[in-house]
Short mmCIF file of the C-alpha atoms (twelve columns), coordinates in Angstrom:
data_MODEL
# 
_entry.id   MODEL 
# 
loop_
_atom_site.group_PDB 
_atom_site.id 
_atom_site.type_symbol 
_atom_site.label_atom_id 
_atom_site.label_alt_id 
_atom_site.label_comp_id 
_atom_site.label_asym_id 
_atom_site.label_seq_id 
_atom_site.Cartn_x 
_atom_site.Cartn_y 
_atom_site.Cartn_z 
_atom_site.pdbx_PDB_model_num 
ATOM 1   C CA . MET A 1   -93.899 -167.697 75.217  1 
ATOM 2   C CA . ASN A 2   -92.826 -171.008 77.609  1 
ATOM 3   C CA . VAL A 3   -91.452 -172.567 74.326  1 
ATOM 4   C CA . GLU A 4   -89.978 -175.769 75.654  1 
ATOM 5   C CA . VAL A 5   -86.314 -177.286 75.302  1 
ATOM 6   C CA . PRO A 6   -84.940 -180.405 75.136  1 
ATOM 7   C CA . ARG A 7   -82.503 -181.479 78.285  1 
ATOM 8   C CA . ARG A 8   -79.559 -180.719 77.879  1 
ATOM 9   C CA . SER A 9   -78.865 -184.740 78.480  1 
ATOM 10  C CA . ALA A 10  -80.298 -185.085 75.173  1 
ATOM 11  C CA . GLY A 11  -77.192 -186.180 73.695  1 
ATOM 12  C CA . ALA A 12  -75.154 -188.079 76.173  1 
ATOM 13  C CA . LEU A 13  -74.097 -190.630 75.352  1 
ATOM 14  C CA . ARG A 14  -75.331 -194.599 75.402  1 
ATOM 15  C CA . ARG A 15  -72.242 -195.868 75.065  1 
ATOM 16  C CA . HIS A 16  -68.604 -196.530 76.502  1 
ATOM 17  C CA . ARG A 17  -66.347 -193.877 74.834  1 
ATOM 18  C CA . ILE A 18  -63.813 -193.957 72.808  1 
ATOM 19  C CA . PRO A 19  -60.295 -193.318 74.557  1 
ATOM 20  C CA . LEU A 20  -57.996 -190.155 72.491  1 
ATOM 21  C CA . PRO A 21  -54.398 -191.973 72.996  1 
ATOM 22  C CA . TRP A 22  -52.744 -189.971 75.551  1 
ATOM 23  C CA . PRO A 23  -47.962 -191.072 75.807  1 
ATOM 24  C CA . GLU A 24  -47.345 -193.236 77.969  1 
ATOM 25  C CA . ASP A 25  -44.383 -191.548 79.419  1 
ATOM 26  C CA . ARG A 26  -45.640 -187.971 80.656  1 
ATOM 27  C CA . GLN A 27  -47.453 -187.233 82.859  1 
ATOM 28  C CA . PHE A 28  -51.768 -186.143 82.989  1 
ATOM 29  C CA . ARG A 29  -51.417 -183.423 84.569  1 
ATOM 30  C CA . VAL A 30  -54.961 -181.406 86.794  1 
ATOM 31  C CA . LEU A 31  -55.769 -178.913 88.669  1 
ATOM 32  C CA . SER A 32  -59.112 -178.220 90.295  1 
ATOM 33  C CA . ILE A 33  -60.412 -175.518 91.780  1 
ATOM 34  C CA . ASP A 34  -63.481 -175.376 94.411  1 
ATOM 35  C CA . GLY A 35  -66.738 -172.810 94.735  1 
ATOM 36  C CA . GLY A 36  -65.966 -170.622 97.537  1 
ATOM 37  C CA . GLY A 37  -67.801 -166.568 96.073  1 
ATOM 38  C CA . ILE A 38  -64.891 -164.370 97.295  1 
ATOM 39  C CA . ARG A 39  -62.905 -165.929 99.118  1 
ATOM 40  C CA . GLY A 40  -61.809 -167.428 95.293  1 
ATOM 41  C CA . VAL A 41  -59.123 -165.093 96.618  1 
ATOM 42  C CA . PHE A 42  -57.191 -167.422 98.209  1 
ATOM 43  C CA . PRO A 43  -57.003 -170.213 95.396  1 
ATOM 44  C CA . ALA A 44  -56.400 -167.256 92.809  1 
ATOM 45  C CA . ALA A 45  -53.700 -165.607 94.759  1 
ATOM 46  C CA . PHE A 46  -52.106 -169.058 95.508  1 
ATOM 47  C CA . LEU A 47  -52.465 -170.104 91.832  1 
ATOM 48  C CA . ALA A 48  -49.532 -166.120 91.403  1 
ATOM 49  C CA . GLY A 49  -47.914 -166.800 94.034  1 
ATOM 50  C CA . LEU A 50  -46.470 -170.053 92.526  1 
ATOM 51  C CA . GLU A 51  -46.215 -168.226 88.531  1 
ATOM 52  C CA . GLU A 52  -43.458 -165.286 90.834  1 
ATOM 53  C CA . THR A 53  -41.693 -167.785 92.834  1 
ATOM 54  C CA . TYR A 54  -41.606 -170.898 90.504  1 
ATOM 55  C CA . LEU A 55  -42.643 -169.650 86.920  1 
ATOM 56  C CA . ARG A 56  -40.709 -165.945 86.722  1 
ATOM 57  C CA . GLY A 57  -44.784 -165.205 86.249  1 
ATOM 58  C CA . GLN A 58  -45.544 -167.204 83.663  1 
ATOM 59  C CA . SER A 59  -49.052 -168.475 83.453  1 
ATOM 60  C CA . VAL A 60  -49.536 -171.432 85.525  1 
ATOM 61  C CA . ALA A 61  -52.743 -172.571 83.163  1 
ATOM 62  C CA . ASP A 62  -49.349 -173.802 80.816  1 
ATOM 63  C CA . TYR A 63  -48.701 -176.390 83.261  1 
ATOM 64  C CA . PHE A 64  -51.361 -178.691 83.576  1 
ATOM 65  C CA . ASP A 65  -53.218 -180.765 80.463  1 
ATOM 66  C CA . LEU A 66  -56.941 -180.054 83.052  1 
ATOM 67  C CA . ILE A 67  -58.430 -177.057 84.878  1 
ATOM 68  C CA . ALA A 68  -61.622 -177.699 86.468  1 
ATOM 69  C CA . GLY A 69  -64.263 -175.351 88.736  1 
ATOM 70  C CA . THR A 70  -66.537 -174.780 90.366  1 
ATOM 71  C CA . SER A 71  -68.500 -171.556 90.862  1 
ATOM 72  C CA . THR A 72  -65.374 -169.052 91.226  1 
ATOM 73  C CA . GLY A 73  -63.446 -171.514 90.862  1 
ATOM 74  C CA . GLY A 74  -65.587 -171.904 87.369  1 
ATOM 75  C CA . ILE A 75  -64.568 -168.668 87.665  1 
ATOM 76  C CA . ILE A 76  -60.751 -168.837 87.824  1 
ATOM 77  C CA . ALA A 77  -60.657 -171.429 85.575  1 
ATOM 78  C CA . LEU A 78  -61.611 -170.073 82.487  1 
ATOM 79  C CA . GLY A 79  -60.103 -166.438 83.253  1 
ATOM 80  C CA . LEU A 80  -56.855 -168.738 83.037  1 
ATOM 81  C CA . ALA A 81  -58.005 -170.486 79.549  1 
ATOM 82  C CA . SER A 82  -58.856 -167.085 78.071  1 
ATOM 83  C CA . GLY A 83  -55.477 -166.413 78.580  1 
ATOM 84  C CA . LEU A 84  -55.039 -164.771 81.722  1 
ATOM 85  C CA . ARG A 85  -52.496 -164.658 83.970  1 
ATOM 86  C CA . ALA A 86  -53.759 -165.753 88.099  1 
ATOM 87  C CA . SER A 87  -52.040 -162.936 88.838  1 
ATOM 88  C CA . GLU A 88  -53.768 -160.639 87.013  1 
ATOM 89  C CA . LEU A 89  -57.011 -163.370 88.201  1 
ATOM 90  C CA . ARG A 90  -56.608 -162.485 91.947  1 
ATOM 91  C CA . ASP A 91  -56.369 -158.272 91.367  1 
ATOM 92  C CA . VAL A 92  -59.290 -158.727 88.963  1 
ATOM 93  C CA . TYR A 93  -60.825 -160.453 92.704  1 
ATOM 94  C CA . VAL A 94  -58.871 -158.132 95.395  1 
ATOM 95  C CA . ARG A 95  -59.293 -154.551 93.736  1 
ATOM 96  C CA . ARG A 96  -63.390 -155.799 91.825  1 
ATOM 97  C CA . GLY A 97  -65.294 -157.514 93.931  1 
ATOM 98  C CA . CYS A 98  -66.574 -154.516 96.148  1 
ATOM 99  C CA . GLU A 99  -68.460 -154.044 92.803  1 
ATOM 100 C CA . ILE A 100 -69.421 -157.953 93.004  1 
ATOM 101 C CA . PHE A 101 -70.267 -157.812 97.216  1 
ATOM 102 C CA . PRO A 102 -70.499 -154.367 98.250  1 
ATOM 103 C CA . ALA A 103 -69.912 -154.071 101.424 1 
ATOM 104 C CA . PRO A 104 -72.108 -152.787 104.831 1 
ATOM 105 C CA . TRP A 105 -71.871 -149.755 106.003 1 
ATOM 106 C CA . THR A 106 -69.211 -149.201 109.675 1 
ATOM 107 C CA . GLY A 107 -70.142 -147.879 113.045 1 
ATOM 108 C CA . VAL A 108 -73.962 -147.964 113.799 1 
ATOM 109 C CA . PRO A 109 -75.736 -148.070 110.901 1 
ATOM 110 C CA . GLY A 110 -73.656 -150.765 109.839 1 
ATOM 111 C CA . ILE A 111 -74.730 -153.123 111.777 1 
ATOM 112 C CA . VAL A 112 -77.839 -152.035 111.091 1 
ATOM 113 C CA . ALA A 113 -77.316 -152.609 107.316 1 
ATOM 114 C CA . ARG A 114 -76.626 -156.230 107.829 1 
ATOM 115 C CA . GLN A 115 -79.725 -156.866 110.350 1 
ATOM 116 C CA . TRP A 116 -81.564 -155.380 107.595 1 
ATOM 117 C CA . LYS A 117 -79.274 -157.285 104.548 1 
ATOM 118 C CA . SER A 118 -79.993 -160.802 106.395 1 
ATOM 119 C CA . PHE A 119 -83.866 -160.569 106.860 1 
ATOM 120 C CA . TYR A 120 -84.167 -159.640 103.339 1 
ATOM 121 C CA . ARG A 121 -81.879 -162.256 102.313 1 
ATOM 122 C CA . LEU A 122 -84.967 -164.748 103.658 1 
ATOM 123 C CA . PHE A 123 -86.950 -163.257 100.858 1 
ATOM 124 C CA . ARG A 124 -84.471 -161.567 98.323  1 
ATOM 125 C CA . TYR A 125 -81.333 -162.664 95.609  1 
ATOM 126 C CA . ARG A 126 -79.003 -160.271 98.671  1 
ATOM 127 C CA . TYR A 127 -77.225 -159.087 94.794  1 
ATOM 128 C CA . ASP A 128 -77.792 -157.505 91.727  1 
ATOM 129 C CA . ARG A 129 -76.412 -159.882 88.898  1 
ATOM 130 C CA . ALA A 130 -75.385 -157.199 86.928  1 
ATOM 131 C CA . ALA A 131 -72.531 -156.357 88.493  1 
ATOM 132 C CA . LEU A 132 -70.667 -160.017 88.306  1 
ATOM 133 C CA . ALA A 133 -72.027 -159.991 84.342  1 
ATOM 134 C CA . ARG A 134 -69.472 -156.761 83.499  1 
ATOM 135 C CA . VAL A 135 -67.021 -157.968 85.648  1 
ATOM 136 C CA . LEU A 136 -67.186 -160.995 83.724  1 
ATOM 137 C CA . LYS A 137 -67.765 -159.505 80.422  1 
ATOM 138 C CA . ASP A 138 -65.611 -157.114 81.057  1 
ATOM 139 C CA . VAL A 139 -62.263 -160.110 83.037  1 
ATOM 140 C CA . LEU A 140 -63.185 -162.661 79.616  1 
ATOM 141 C CA . GLY A 141 -64.934 -160.065 77.105  1 
ATOM 142 C CA . ASP A 142 -66.558 -162.313 74.169  1 
ATOM 143 C CA . ARG A 143 -64.224 -165.363 73.662  1 
ATOM 144 C CA . THR A 144 -66.373 -168.573 73.342  1 
ATOM 145 C CA . PHE A 145 -66.002 -171.865 75.035  1 
ATOM 146 C CA . GLY A 146 -64.264 -173.452 72.642  1 
ATOM 147 C CA . ARG A 147 -61.817 -170.596 72.496  1 
ATOM 148 C CA . ALA A 148 -59.998 -171.245 75.175  1 
ATOM 149 C CA . THR A 149 -56.149 -172.901 75.464  1 
ATOM 150 C CA . SER A 150 -56.717 -175.220 78.086  1 
ATOM 151 C CA . ARG A 151 -59.797 -178.366 78.888  1 
ATOM 152 C CA . LEU A 152 -62.019 -176.828 80.840  1 
ATOM 153 C CA . CYS A 153 -64.515 -178.940 82.833  1 
ATOM 154 C CA . ILE A 154 -67.029 -176.146 84.456  1 
ATOM 155 C CA . PRO A 155 -70.251 -178.042 86.397  1 
ATOM 156 C CA . SER A 156 -73.130 -176.650 86.886  1 
ATOM 157 C CA . PHE A 157 -77.641 -177.086 87.476  1 
ATOM 158 C CA . ASP A 158 -80.290 -177.102 85.390  1 
ATOM 159 C CA . GLY A 159 -83.400 -176.617 87.449  1 
ATOM 160 C CA . ARG A 160 -85.531 -176.025 84.786  1 
ATOM 161 C CA . HIS A 161 -84.895 -179.967 84.346  1 
ATOM 162 C CA . GLY A 162 -83.383 -180.842 86.969  1 
ATOM 163 C CA . GLU A 163 -80.773 -182.135 86.256  1 
ATOM 164 C CA . VAL A 164 -76.306 -181.717 86.751  1 
ATOM 165 C CA . TYR A 165 -74.431 -180.908 83.546  1 
ATOM 166 C CA . ILE A 166 -71.420 -180.271 82.659  1 
ATOM 167 C CA . PHE A 167 -69.665 -177.686 80.114  1 
ATOM 168 C CA . LYS A 168 -66.786 -179.392 78.567  1 
ATOM 169 C CA . THR A 169 -64.350 -178.252 75.628  1 
ATOM 170 C CA . PRO A 170 -64.643 -179.516 73.212  1 
ATOM 171 C CA . HIS A 171 -61.576 -182.311 73.789  1 
ATOM 172 C CA . HIS A 172 -62.750 -185.264 72.560  1 
ATOM 173 C CA . PRO A 173 -65.225 -185.793 69.411  1 
ATOM 174 C CA . ASP A 174 -68.443 -186.843 72.148  1 
ATOM 175 C CA . PHE A 175 -68.191 -183.086 73.629  1 
ATOM 176 C CA . VAL A 176 -70.031 -181.233 70.026  1 
ATOM 177 C CA . ARG A 177 -72.794 -179.049 72.642  1 
ATOM 178 C CA . ASP A 178 -70.771 -176.468 74.336  1 
ATOM 179 C CA . GLY A 179 -67.714 -175.150 72.541  1 
ATOM 180 C CA . LYS A 180 -70.131 -172.529 71.111  1 
ATOM 181 C CA . GLU A 181 -71.274 -171.171 74.040  1 
ATOM 182 C CA . ARG A 182 -69.640 -168.081 75.511  1 
ATOM 183 C CA . MET A 183 -67.254 -167.454 78.430  1 
ATOM 184 C CA . THR A 184 -69.249 -165.511 80.589  1 
ATOM 185 C CA . LYS A 185 -72.941 -167.079 80.175  1 
ATOM 186 C CA . VAL A 186 -70.268 -170.450 81.700  1 
ATOM 187 C CA . ALA A 187 -68.926 -168.034 84.011  1 
ATOM 188 C CA . ALA A 188 -72.240 -166.952 85.335  1 
ATOM 189 C CA . ALA A 189 -74.404 -170.307 85.143  1 
ATOM 190 C CA . THR A 190 -71.136 -171.875 87.405  1 
ATOM 191 C CA . GLY A 191 -71.396 -169.370 89.874  1 
ATOM 192 C CA . ALA A 192 -75.739 -168.204 90.074  1 
ATOM 193 C CA . ALA A 193 -75.074 -169.200 93.786  1 
ATOM 194 C CA . PRO A 194 -78.151 -169.750 95.935  1 
ATOM 195 C CA . THR A 195 -79.584 -166.867 97.907  1 
ATOM 196 C CA . TYR A 196 -76.745 -163.868 96.703  1 
ATOM 197 C CA . PHE A 197 -78.013 -164.607 92.975  1 
ATOM 198 C CA . ARG A 198 -81.116 -164.865 90.412  1 
ATOM 199 C CA . PRO A 199 -80.495 -168.045 88.834  1 
ATOM 200 C CA . LEU A 200 -79.438 -167.920 85.102  1 
ATOM 201 C CA . GLN A 201 -82.199 -168.060 82.170  1 
ATOM 202 C CA . ASP A 202 -80.478 -168.834 79.243  1 
ATOM 203 C CA . GLY A 203 -81.697 -170.118 76.142  1 
ATOM 204 C CA . GLY A 204 -85.337 -172.022 77.983  1 
ATOM 205 C CA . TYR A 205 -82.664 -173.409 81.159  1 
ATOM 206 C CA . THR A 206 -81.949 -172.484 83.829  1 
ATOM 207 C CA . PHE A 207 -78.480 -172.829 86.486  1 
ATOM 208 C CA . VAL A 208 -77.394 -172.293 88.755  1 
ATOM 209 C CA . ASP A 209 -74.445 -173.062 90.496  1 
ATOM 210 C CA . GLY A 210 -72.518 -175.907 90.399  1 
ATOM 211 C CA . GLY A 211 -71.747 -175.588 93.768  1 
ATOM 212 C CA . VAL A 212 -74.734 -177.376 95.146  1 
ATOM 213 C CA . TRP A 213 -73.302 -180.418 93.992  1 
ATOM 214 C CA . ALA A 214 -69.871 -180.549 92.623  1 
ATOM 215 C CA . ASN A 215 -68.745 -177.619 94.951  1 
ATOM 216 C CA . ASN A 216 -65.223 -179.341 94.342  1 
ATOM 217 C CA . PRO A 217 -65.122 -180.947 91.135  1 
ATOM 218 C CA . ALA A 218 -61.609 -182.691 91.496  1 
ATOM 219 C CA . MET A 219 -63.836 -185.844 90.969  1 
ATOM 220 C CA . ILE A 220 -65.191 -184.871 87.713  1 
ATOM 221 C CA . ALA A 221 -62.001 -183.014 86.149  1 
ATOM 222 C CA . LEU A 222 -60.157 -187.164 86.971  1 
ATOM 223 C CA . VAL A 223 -63.615 -189.791 85.662  1 
ATOM 224 C CA . ASP A 224 -62.801 -187.679 82.489  1 
ATOM 225 C CA . ALA A 225 -59.738 -187.906 82.547  1 
ATOM 226 C CA . LEU A 226 -60.224 -191.379 82.591  1 
ATOM 227 C CA . THR A 227 -62.641 -191.449 80.682  1 
ATOM 228 C CA . CYS A 228 -61.088 -189.993 77.568  1 
ATOM 229 C CA . PHE A 229 -57.717 -190.198 77.037  1 
ATOM 230 C CA . THR A 230 -55.631 -193.623 77.120  1 
ATOM 231 C CA . VAL A 231 -53.212 -192.135 80.546  1 
ATOM 232 C CA . SER A 232 -53.262 -194.764 82.998  1 
ATOM 233 C CA . ARG A 233 -54.611 -194.248 87.417  1 
ATOM 234 C CA . SER A 234 -50.585 -194.301 88.145  1 
ATOM 235 C CA . GLY A 235 -50.075 -191.603 85.476  1 
ATOM 236 C CA . ILE A 236 -52.662 -188.370 86.888  1 
ATOM 237 C CA . SER A 237 -51.106 -185.429 89.159  1 
ATOM 238 C CA . ILE A 238 -54.058 -184.260 91.162  1 
ATOM 239 C CA . LEU A 239 -53.877 -179.828 92.631  1 
ATOM 240 C CA . THR A 240 -57.240 -179.141 94.196  1 
ATOM 241 C CA . LEU A 241 -57.718 -175.869 95.976  1 
ATOM 242 C CA . GLY A 242 -60.130 -175.323 98.202  1 
ATOM 243 C CA . CYS A 243 -61.455 -171.412 99.757  1 
ATOM 244 C CA . GLY A 244 -61.277 -172.640 103.734 1 
ATOM 245 C CA . ASP A 245 -64.731 -172.911 105.627 1 
ATOM 246 C CA . GLU A 246 -65.258 -174.255 109.150 1 
ATOM 247 C CA . PRO A 247 -65.481 -177.750 111.302 1 
ATOM 248 C CA . TYR A 248 -69.305 -178.997 110.607 1 
ATOM 249 C CA . VAL A 249 -70.189 -180.277 114.239 1 
ATOM 250 C CA . VAL A 250 -73.891 -180.972 114.505 1 
ATOM 251 C CA . GLY A 251 -74.807 -179.311 117.503 1 
ATOM 252 C CA . ARG A 252 -76.937 -178.950 120.710 1 
ATOM 253 C CA . SER A 253 -79.690 -176.514 119.048 1 
ATOM 254 C CA . LYS A 254 -80.093 -178.963 116.805 1 
ATOM 255 C CA . LEU A 255 -80.488 -181.615 119.201 1 
ATOM 256 C CA . LEU A 256 -83.240 -181.180 121.414 1 
ATOM 257 C CA . PHE A 257 -84.217 -178.661 118.161 1 
ATOM 258 C CA . GLY A 258 -84.099 -179.622 114.887 1 
ATOM 259 C CA . GLY A 259 -86.579 -178.138 111.982 1 
ATOM 260 C CA . MET A 260 -85.095 -175.822 110.080 1 
ATOM 261 C CA . PHE A 261 -83.664 -172.714 111.615 1 
ATOM 262 C CA . ALA A 262 -81.128 -175.331 113.723 1 
ATOM 263 C CA . TRP A 263 -80.360 -176.920 110.576 1 
ATOM 264 C CA . ARG A 264 -80.304 -173.657 107.809 1 
ATOM 265 C CA . ASP A 265 -75.898 -174.422 108.059 1 
ATOM 266 C CA . VAL A 266 -76.659 -177.958 106.112 1 
ATOM 267 C CA . ILE A 267 -75.766 -176.893 102.725 1 
ATOM 268 C CA . GLY A 268 -72.656 -175.567 103.310 1 
ATOM 269 C CA . ALA A 269 -72.070 -178.826 105.421 1 
ATOM 270 C CA . ALA A 270 -73.182 -180.417 102.639 1 
ATOM 271 C CA . MET A 271 -70.616 -179.171 100.290 1 
ATOM 272 C CA . LYS A 272 -67.910 -179.716 102.594 1 
ATOM 273 C CA . PHE A 273 -69.008 -183.384 103.308 1 
ATOM 274 C CA . GLN A 274 -69.224 -183.422 98.993  1 
ATOM 275 C CA . SER A 275 -65.406 -181.866 98.796  1 
ATOM 276 C CA . GLN A 276 -64.326 -184.621 101.631 1 
ATOM 277 C CA . ASN A 277 -66.201 -187.257 99.204  1 
ATOM 278 C CA . ALA A 278 -64.094 -186.719 96.208  1 
ATOM 279 C CA . LEU A 279 -61.228 -186.335 97.346  1 
ATOM 280 C CA . GLY A 280 -61.676 -189.733 98.874  1 
ATOM 281 C CA . GLN A 281 -62.437 -191.561 96.066  1 
ATOM 282 C CA . ALA A 282 -59.745 -189.564 94.087  1 
ATOM 283 C CA . GLY A 283 -57.220 -190.688 96.579  1 
ATOM 284 C CA . LEU A 284 -58.745 -194.423 96.725  1 
ATOM 285 C CA . LEU A 285 -58.835 -193.997 92.368  1 
ATOM 286 C CA . ILE A 286 -55.069 -192.664 91.675  1 
ATOM 287 C CA . GLY A 287 -52.882 -193.134 95.547  1 
ATOM 288 C CA . GLY A 288 -53.378 -190.220 97.762  1 
ATOM 289 C CA . ASP A 289 -49.726 -188.841 96.909  1 
ATOM 290 C CA . ARG A 290 -50.834 -187.884 93.631  1 
ATOM 291 C CA . VAL A 291 -53.922 -185.884 94.987  1 
ATOM 292 C CA . VAL A 292 -52.118 -182.147 96.583  1 
ATOM 293 C CA . ARG A 293 -54.679 -180.397 98.441  1 
ATOM 294 C CA . ILE A 294 -54.124 -177.312 99.218  1 
ATOM 295 C CA . ASP A 295 -56.812 -174.624 101.033 1 
ATOM 296 C CA . VAL A 296 -57.328 -171.899 103.488 1 
ATOM 297 C CA . PRO A 297 -55.957 -173.183 106.777 1 
ATOM 298 C CA . GLU A 298 -59.154 -173.401 109.574 1 
ATOM 299 C CA . MET A 299 -61.022 -170.129 110.596 1 
ATOM 300 C CA . ASP A 300 -61.903 -169.293 114.407 1 
ATOM 301 C CA . ARG A 301 -64.445 -168.050 112.202 1 
ATOM 302 C CA . LEU A 302 -66.623 -169.089 109.012 1 
ATOM 303 C CA . MET A 303 -65.937 -166.324 107.013 1 
ATOM 304 C CA . GLU A 304 -68.776 -165.567 104.375 1 
ATOM 305 C CA . LEU A 305 -68.416 -166.524 101.024 1 
ATOM 306 C CA . ASP A 306 -68.873 -162.190 100.326 1 
ATOM 307 C CA . ASP A 307 -67.410 -160.847 103.040 1 
ATOM 308 C CA . TRP A 308 -65.260 -159.435 100.546 1 
ATOM 309 C CA . ARG A 309 -63.692 -157.582 103.427 1 
ATOM 310 C CA . ARG A 310 -62.843 -159.799 105.394 1 
ATOM 311 C CA . ALA A 311 -61.045 -161.547 102.593 1 
ATOM 312 C CA . VAL A 312 -58.783 -158.662 101.169 1 
ATOM 313 C CA . LEU A 313 -57.851 -158.568 103.683 1 
ATOM 314 C CA . GLU A 314 -57.049 -162.804 105.168 1 
ATOM 315 C CA . LEU A 315 -56.705 -164.369 102.721 1 
ATOM 316 C CA . PRO A 316 -53.589 -162.691 100.034 1 
ATOM 317 C CA . ALA A 317 -51.745 -163.326 103.531 1 
ATOM 318 C CA . ALA A 318 -52.386 -167.148 103.997 1 
ATOM 319 C CA . ALA A 319 -52.256 -168.057 100.731 1 
ATOM 320 C CA . LYS A 320 -48.633 -167.233 100.409 1 
ATOM 321 C CA . ALA A 321 -47.889 -169.040 103.976 1 
ATOM 322 C CA . ALA A 322 -49.291 -171.410 102.291 1 
ATOM 323 C CA . VAL A 323 -46.710 -170.847 98.065  1 
ATOM 324 C CA . VAL A 324 -43.543 -170.919 101.374 1 
ATOM 325 C CA . GLU A 325 -44.624 -174.824 102.829 1 
ATOM 326 C CA . ASN A 326 -46.224 -175.663 99.634  1 
ATOM 327 C CA . GLY A 327 -44.473 -174.219 97.438  1 
ATOM 328 C CA . ASP A 328 -41.134 -176.907 96.298  1 
ATOM 329 C CA . ARG A 329 -43.342 -180.539 96.090  1 
ATOM 330 C CA . ILE A 330 -45.938 -178.073 93.967  1 
ATOM 331 C CA . ALA A 331 -43.319 -177.292 92.144  1 
ATOM 332 C CA . ALA A 332 -41.572 -180.192 91.395  1 
ATOM 333 C CA . THR A 333 -45.172 -182.645 90.284  1 
ATOM 334 C CA . PHE A 334 -46.822 -179.894 88.815  1 
ATOM 335 C CA . LEU A 335 -44.443 -177.661 87.888  1 
ATOM 336 C CA . SER A 336 -41.358 -179.258 86.132  1 
ATOM 337 C CA . GLU A 337 -42.329 -179.428 82.525  1 
ATOM 338 C CA . ARG A 338 -45.399 -177.553 80.232  1 
ATOM 339 C CA . ALA A 339 -48.023 -179.348 79.197  1 
ATOM 340 C CA . ALA A 340 -48.038 -180.484 75.122  1 
ATOM 341 C CA . PRO A 341 -50.242 -177.873 73.597  1 
ATOM 342 C CA . TYR A 342 -54.029 -177.980 73.539  1 
ATOM 343 C CA . ALA A 343 -55.923 -177.926 70.400  1 
ATOM 344 C CA . PRO A 344 -59.536 -178.809 70.528  1 
ATOM 345 C CA . VAL A 345 -60.093 -182.047 68.712  1 
ATOM 346 C CA . VAL A 346 -63.137 -181.004 67.003  1 
# 
C-alpha cells in the first residue's frame, strides 16, 4: 500500500533558533569529511595517522566538538561517534571494501567484465546494497543515532518529496526527530550513491546519497555551530578532509557536440565545485586561516569511487605523506586538548 507520509521538513523551525551557551574561552572545533566512495580510505587513514602520531592511539573524535560527514564521510563520522578509532575504520575500508565493491577479474576476461559492467550500469545499479548493509551492521551494530558520542550532521536527500535533509544528533533542543534512528539507517541513507546503489526506502521515504547536494559538508557544520551555540565566528576552526578528484575542464567534445554523452561527467563536476564553494564560503565567514583543507594530491587519472584495489594500493601512502606534511600544524590547532564531553540535550 502506498501510504502518504509527511515531509521530513514538516517540523522545521519557523523562528530564530535560540543558541545554547558556549564558553567564550573555548574554541569550537569541527571535523568535516567529504563523500567519495572507497576513496574514503584516504580520510580514514589520515585520521588514523593523527591518532598514531599525536594521540598515542586515542580516538581523534575526542578532540572535535562537531563532526559532519557525507556519504563515505558520513560512515566514517558515524563510526567515530560510535566509539571506534579511525585506525579501526581504516582497516574496515582496506579489508572489507572489496565486499562492497568487488573487483572484476584481471587479464582479458577482466577487461571484458569491466566493459560489461560499464554497459550494465547504463540501465541498472552497479552493486547490491546487501553487502554494504552487512558491513554497516558489523561496524555500527544496533546503536541509535541518539547514542552518538559526538555531535553529528549527516546530509542525505529525500527523493520521495524532492528535498534535502540533514540527520542531526540531539545536541540542541530543536533536534528531536533523528535520535531514535539506527546508525545503520543514517549511514545507508547518506551513502546511497546514484548508479552504484539503489536508494534506501524506509518509513515511506526514499533516501539518496547526500553527495548530490553537499558532498563537502563543511558549511553545514559551520551553520549548525553558529545557530546552535553562542560561539563567535572567530572561535570556530574547521578541519575538512577530501577524498581526491581531478581537474575539470570543458574540453573539445563538449564545445563541439554537447549532448548528454559529452557532458556525462557533469555530476562529478557539480560535486567538485560544490566543495570549492563550501570552502570559499566558510573561509569568508570565519577566515581562511581557520579552515584547514587536506586532500589527496592531484591524480594523473581519476580514481573511480569503486576502485578498491587502486584505493588500497595508493591512498594509505598518500595519507601518511599528508600527516608528515601537515600533522604538526593540525595537532597545534585541533589536538592540543580534548573537547568537552558531549551529552544529548533532549
